[in-house]
PDB file of C-alpha atoms and ligand atoms in Angstrom:
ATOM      1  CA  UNK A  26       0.000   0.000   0.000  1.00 85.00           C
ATOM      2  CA  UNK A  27       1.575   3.521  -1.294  1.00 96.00           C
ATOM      3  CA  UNK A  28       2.112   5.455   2.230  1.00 98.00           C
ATOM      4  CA  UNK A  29       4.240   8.648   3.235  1.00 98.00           C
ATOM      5  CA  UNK A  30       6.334   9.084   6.078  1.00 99.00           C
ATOM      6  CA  UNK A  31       8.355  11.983   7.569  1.00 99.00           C
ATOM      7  CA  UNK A  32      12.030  11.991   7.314  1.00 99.00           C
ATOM      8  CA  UNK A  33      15.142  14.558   9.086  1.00 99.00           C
ATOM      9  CA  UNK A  34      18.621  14.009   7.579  1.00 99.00           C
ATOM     10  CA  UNK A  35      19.970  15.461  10.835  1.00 99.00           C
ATOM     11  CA  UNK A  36      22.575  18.555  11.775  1.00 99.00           C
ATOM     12  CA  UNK A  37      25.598  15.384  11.472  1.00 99.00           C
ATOM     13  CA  UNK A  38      24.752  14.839   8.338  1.00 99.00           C
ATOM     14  CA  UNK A  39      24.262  17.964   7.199  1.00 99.00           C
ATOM     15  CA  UNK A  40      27.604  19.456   8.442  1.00 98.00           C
ATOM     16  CA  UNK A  41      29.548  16.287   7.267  1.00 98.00           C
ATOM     17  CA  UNK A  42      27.758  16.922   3.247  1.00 98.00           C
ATOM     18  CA  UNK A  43      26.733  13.856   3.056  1.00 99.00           C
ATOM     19  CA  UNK A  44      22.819  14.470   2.214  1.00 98.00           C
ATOM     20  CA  UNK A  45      22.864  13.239  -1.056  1.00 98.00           C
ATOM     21  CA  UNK A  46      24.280  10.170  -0.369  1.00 98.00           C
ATOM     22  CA  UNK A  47      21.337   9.306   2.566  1.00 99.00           C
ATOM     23  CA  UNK A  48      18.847  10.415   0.045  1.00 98.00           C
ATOM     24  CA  UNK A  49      20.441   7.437  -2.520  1.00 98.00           C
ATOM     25  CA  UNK A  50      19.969   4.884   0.130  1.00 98.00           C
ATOM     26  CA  UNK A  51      16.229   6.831   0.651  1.00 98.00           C
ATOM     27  CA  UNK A  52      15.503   5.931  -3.306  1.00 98.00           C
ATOM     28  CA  UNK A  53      17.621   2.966  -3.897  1.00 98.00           C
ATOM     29  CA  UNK A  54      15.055   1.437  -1.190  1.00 98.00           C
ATOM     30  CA  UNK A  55      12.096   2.221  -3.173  1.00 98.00           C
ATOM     31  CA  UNK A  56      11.214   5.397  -1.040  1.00 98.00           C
ATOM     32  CA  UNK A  57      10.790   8.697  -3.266  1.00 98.00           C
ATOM     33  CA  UNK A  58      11.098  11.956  -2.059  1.00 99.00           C
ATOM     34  CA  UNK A  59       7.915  13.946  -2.587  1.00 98.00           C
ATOM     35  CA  UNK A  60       8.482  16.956  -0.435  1.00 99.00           C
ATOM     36  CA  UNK A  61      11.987  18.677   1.014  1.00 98.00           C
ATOM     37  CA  UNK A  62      13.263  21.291   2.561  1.00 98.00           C
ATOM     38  CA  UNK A  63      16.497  22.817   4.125  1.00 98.00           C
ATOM     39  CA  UNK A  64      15.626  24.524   7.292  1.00 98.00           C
ATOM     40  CA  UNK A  65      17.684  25.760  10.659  1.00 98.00           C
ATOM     41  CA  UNK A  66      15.380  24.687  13.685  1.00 98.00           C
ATOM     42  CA  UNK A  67      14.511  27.004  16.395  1.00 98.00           C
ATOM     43  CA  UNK A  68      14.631  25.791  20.345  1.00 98.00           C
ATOM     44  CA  UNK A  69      10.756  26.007  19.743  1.00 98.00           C
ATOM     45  CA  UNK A  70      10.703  23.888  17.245  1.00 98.00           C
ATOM     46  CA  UNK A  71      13.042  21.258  18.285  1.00 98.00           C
ATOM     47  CA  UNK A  72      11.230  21.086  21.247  1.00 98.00           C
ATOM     48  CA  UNK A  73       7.644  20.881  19.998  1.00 98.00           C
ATOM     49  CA  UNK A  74       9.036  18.211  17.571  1.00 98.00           C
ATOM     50  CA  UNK A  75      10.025  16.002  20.101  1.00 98.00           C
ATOM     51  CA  UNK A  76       7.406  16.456  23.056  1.00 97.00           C
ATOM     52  CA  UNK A  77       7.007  13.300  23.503  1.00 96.00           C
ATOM     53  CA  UNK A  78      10.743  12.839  24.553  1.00 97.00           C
ATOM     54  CA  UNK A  79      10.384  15.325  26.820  1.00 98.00           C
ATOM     55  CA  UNK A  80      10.660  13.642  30.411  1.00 98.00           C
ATOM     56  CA  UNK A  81      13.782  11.666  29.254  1.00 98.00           C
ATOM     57  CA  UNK A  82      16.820  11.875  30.781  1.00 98.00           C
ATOM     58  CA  UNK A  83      18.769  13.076  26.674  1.00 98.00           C
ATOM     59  CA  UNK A  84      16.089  15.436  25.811  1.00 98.00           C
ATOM     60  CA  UNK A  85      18.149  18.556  26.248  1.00 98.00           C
ATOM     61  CA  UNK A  86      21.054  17.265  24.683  1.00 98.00           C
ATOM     62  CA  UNK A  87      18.643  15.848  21.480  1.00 98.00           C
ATOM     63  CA  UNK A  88      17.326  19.550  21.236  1.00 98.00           C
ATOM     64  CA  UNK A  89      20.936  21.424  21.558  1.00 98.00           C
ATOM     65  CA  UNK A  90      21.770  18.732  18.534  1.00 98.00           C
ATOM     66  CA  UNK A  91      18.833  19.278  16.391  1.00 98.00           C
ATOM     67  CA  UNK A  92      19.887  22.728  16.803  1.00 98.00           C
ATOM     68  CA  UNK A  93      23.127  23.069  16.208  1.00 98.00           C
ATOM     69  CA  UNK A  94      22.892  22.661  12.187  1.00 98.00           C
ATOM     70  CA  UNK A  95      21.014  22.894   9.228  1.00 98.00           C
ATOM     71  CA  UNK A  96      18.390  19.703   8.918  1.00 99.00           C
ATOM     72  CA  UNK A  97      16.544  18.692   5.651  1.00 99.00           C
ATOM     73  CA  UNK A  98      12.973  17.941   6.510  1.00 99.00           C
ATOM     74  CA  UNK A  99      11.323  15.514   3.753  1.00 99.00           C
ATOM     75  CA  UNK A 100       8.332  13.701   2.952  1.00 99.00           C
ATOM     76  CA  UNK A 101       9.170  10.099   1.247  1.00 99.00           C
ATOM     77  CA  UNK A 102       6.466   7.710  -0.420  1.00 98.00           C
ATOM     78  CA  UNK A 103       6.203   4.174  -1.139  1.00 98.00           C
ATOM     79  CA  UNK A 104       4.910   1.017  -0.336  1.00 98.00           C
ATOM     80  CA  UNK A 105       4.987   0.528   3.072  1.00 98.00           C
ATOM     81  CA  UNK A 106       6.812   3.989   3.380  1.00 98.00           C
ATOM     82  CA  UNK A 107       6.857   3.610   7.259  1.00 98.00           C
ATOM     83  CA  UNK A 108       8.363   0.855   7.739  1.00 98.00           C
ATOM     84  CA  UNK A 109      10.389   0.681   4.498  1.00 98.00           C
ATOM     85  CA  UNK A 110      12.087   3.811   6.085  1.00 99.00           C
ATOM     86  CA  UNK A 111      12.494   2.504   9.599  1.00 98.00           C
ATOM     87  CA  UNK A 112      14.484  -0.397   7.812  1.00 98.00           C
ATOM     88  CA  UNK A 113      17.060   1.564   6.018  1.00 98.00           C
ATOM     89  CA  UNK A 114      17.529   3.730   8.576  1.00 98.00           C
ATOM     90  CA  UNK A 115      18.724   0.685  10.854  1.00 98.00           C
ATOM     91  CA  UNK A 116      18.394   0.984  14.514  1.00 98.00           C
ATOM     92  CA  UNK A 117      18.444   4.106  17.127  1.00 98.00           C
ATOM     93  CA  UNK A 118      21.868   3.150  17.991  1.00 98.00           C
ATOM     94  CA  UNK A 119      24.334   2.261  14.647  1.00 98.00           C
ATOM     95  CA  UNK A 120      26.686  -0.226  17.264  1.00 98.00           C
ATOM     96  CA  UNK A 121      23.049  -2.245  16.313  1.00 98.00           C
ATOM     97  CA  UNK A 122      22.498  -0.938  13.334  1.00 98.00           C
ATOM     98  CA  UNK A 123      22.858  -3.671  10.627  1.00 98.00           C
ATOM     99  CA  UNK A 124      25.066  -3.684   7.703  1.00 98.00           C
ATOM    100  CA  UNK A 125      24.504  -1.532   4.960  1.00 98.00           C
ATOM    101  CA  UNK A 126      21.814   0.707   6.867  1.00 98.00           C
ATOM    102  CA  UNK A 127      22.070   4.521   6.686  1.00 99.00           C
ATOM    103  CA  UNK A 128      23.000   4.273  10.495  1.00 98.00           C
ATOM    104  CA  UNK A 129      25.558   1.986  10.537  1.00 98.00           C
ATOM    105  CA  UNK A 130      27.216   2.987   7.418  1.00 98.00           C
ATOM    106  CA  UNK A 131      27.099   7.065   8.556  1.00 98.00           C
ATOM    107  CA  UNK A 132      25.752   8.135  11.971  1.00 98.00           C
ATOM    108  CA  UNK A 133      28.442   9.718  14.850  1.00 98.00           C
ATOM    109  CA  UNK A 134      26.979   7.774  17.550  1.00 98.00           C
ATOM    110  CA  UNK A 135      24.124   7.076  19.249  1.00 98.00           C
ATOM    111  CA  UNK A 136      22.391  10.459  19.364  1.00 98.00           C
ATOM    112  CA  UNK A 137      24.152  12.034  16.683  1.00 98.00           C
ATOM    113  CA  UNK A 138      22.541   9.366  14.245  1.00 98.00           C
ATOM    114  CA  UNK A 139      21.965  11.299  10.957  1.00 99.00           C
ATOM    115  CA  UNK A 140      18.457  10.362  10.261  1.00 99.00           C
ATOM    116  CA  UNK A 141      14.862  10.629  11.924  1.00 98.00           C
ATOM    117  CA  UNK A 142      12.065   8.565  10.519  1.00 98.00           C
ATOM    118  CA  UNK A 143       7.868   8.236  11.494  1.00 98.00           C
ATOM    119  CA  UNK A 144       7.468   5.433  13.510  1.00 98.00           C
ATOM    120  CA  UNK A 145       4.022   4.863  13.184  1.00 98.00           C
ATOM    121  CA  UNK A 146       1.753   5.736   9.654  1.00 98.00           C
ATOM    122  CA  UNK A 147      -0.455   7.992  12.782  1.00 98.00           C
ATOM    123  CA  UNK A 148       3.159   9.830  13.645  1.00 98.00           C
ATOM    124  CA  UNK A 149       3.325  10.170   9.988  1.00 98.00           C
ATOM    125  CA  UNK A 150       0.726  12.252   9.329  1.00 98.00           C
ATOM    126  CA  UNK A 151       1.297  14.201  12.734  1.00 98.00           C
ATOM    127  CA  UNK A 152       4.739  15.049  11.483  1.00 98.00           C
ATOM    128  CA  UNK A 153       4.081  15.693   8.431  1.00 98.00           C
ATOM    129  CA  UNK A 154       1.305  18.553   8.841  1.00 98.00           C
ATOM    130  CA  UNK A 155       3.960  20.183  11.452  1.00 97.00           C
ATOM    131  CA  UNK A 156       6.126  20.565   8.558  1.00 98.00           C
ATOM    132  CA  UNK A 157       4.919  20.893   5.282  1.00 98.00           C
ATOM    133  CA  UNK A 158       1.767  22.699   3.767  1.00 98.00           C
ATOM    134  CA  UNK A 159      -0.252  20.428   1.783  1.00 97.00           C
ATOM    135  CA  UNK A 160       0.880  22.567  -1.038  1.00 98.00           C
ATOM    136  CA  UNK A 161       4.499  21.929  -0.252  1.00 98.00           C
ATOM    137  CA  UNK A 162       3.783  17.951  -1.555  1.00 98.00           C
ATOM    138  CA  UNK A 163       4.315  17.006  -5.036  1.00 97.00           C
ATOM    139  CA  UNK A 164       3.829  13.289  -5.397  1.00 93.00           C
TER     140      UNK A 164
HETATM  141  P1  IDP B  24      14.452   6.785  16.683  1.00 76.96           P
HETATM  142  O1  IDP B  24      15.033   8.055  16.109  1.00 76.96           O
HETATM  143  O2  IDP B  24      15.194   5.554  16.202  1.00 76.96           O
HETATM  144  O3  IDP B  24      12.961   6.661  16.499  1.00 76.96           O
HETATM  145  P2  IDP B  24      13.916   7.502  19.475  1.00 76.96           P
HETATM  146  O4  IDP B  24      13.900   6.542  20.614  1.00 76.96           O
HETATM  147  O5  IDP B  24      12.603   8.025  18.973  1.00 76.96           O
HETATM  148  O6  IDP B  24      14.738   6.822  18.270  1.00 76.96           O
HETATM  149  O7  IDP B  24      14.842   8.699  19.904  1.00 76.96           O
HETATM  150  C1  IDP B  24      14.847   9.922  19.185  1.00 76.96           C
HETATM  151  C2  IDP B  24      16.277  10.373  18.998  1.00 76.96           C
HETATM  152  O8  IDP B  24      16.822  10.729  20.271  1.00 76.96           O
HETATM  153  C3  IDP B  24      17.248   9.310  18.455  1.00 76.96           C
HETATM  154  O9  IDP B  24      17.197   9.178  17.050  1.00 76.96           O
HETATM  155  C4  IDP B  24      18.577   9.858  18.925  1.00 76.96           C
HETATM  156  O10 IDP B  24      19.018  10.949  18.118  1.00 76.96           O
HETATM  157  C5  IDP B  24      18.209  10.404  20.304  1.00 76.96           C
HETATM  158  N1  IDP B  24      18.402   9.411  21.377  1.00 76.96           N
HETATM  159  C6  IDP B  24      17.632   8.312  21.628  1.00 76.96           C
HETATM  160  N2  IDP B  24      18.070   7.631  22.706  1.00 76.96           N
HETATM  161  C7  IDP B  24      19.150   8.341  23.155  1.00 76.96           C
HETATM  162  C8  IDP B  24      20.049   8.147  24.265  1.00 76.96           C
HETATM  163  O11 IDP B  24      19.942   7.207  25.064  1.00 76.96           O
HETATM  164  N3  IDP B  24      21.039   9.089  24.396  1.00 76.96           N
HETATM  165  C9  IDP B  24      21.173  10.147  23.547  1.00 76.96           C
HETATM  166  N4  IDP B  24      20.343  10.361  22.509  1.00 76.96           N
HETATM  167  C10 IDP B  24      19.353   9.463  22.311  1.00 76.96           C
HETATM  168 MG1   MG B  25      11.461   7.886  17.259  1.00 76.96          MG
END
């Protein structure tokens, strides 16, 4: 089933160049890119983005990171865009990130992990109307 999810190549990424090569492994997994956008985040927005971090013991130190750089915001779509994502991402942490993933073959380290993606096809649509105008997606 075609689906969109919400994607952040993060402020690691961004400062290291590397977007275009996370956005091959984006559409070499069958995810395309229907919506981006190069932004700087605000403390506000950081913050507001991840609410539902915020009682947890890195949540200042996730915000001062999201912060500290440029971030390109996206919209991908796909079958299975959710999940699809969530798989070449790899996991949270790229010491368990299997081979070939975006993690394990470019995040820093466990926070600094180059890539957000939806977890959920409900998060999807929450993140995606935070960020992008329905006007903003091209499919
Ligand atoms: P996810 O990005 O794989 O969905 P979440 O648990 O939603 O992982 O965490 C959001 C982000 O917070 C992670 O991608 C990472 O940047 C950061 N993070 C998660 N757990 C830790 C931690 O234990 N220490 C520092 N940063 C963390
Ligand atoms: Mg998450």
């Amino acid at each position: 089933m075609t689906e969109r999810t919400f994607s952040i190549i993060k402020p690691d990424a961004t400062r290291r160049n590397i977007t275009g090569k996370i956005i091959t492994k984006l559409e070499d997994a069958g995810l395309r890119v229907v919506a981006q956008k190069r932004v700087r985040w605000s403390k506000a927005d950081a913050e507001a983005f991840y609410a539902v971090h915020k009682e947890r013991p890195f949540f200042n130190d996730l915000v001062a990171f999201m912060t500290s750089g440029p971030v390109v915001l996206q919209v991908l779509e796909g079958d299975t865009a959710v999940a699809r994502n969530r798989e070449i991402m790899g996991a949270t942490n790229p010491a368990e990130a299997a081979a070939g993933t975006i993690r394990a073959e470019y995040a820093e380290s466990l926070e600094a992990n180059s890539v957000h993606g939806s977890d959920s096809p409900e998060n999807a649509a929450i993140e995606i109307s935070q960020c992008f105008s329905d006007a903003e997606i091209v499919g």
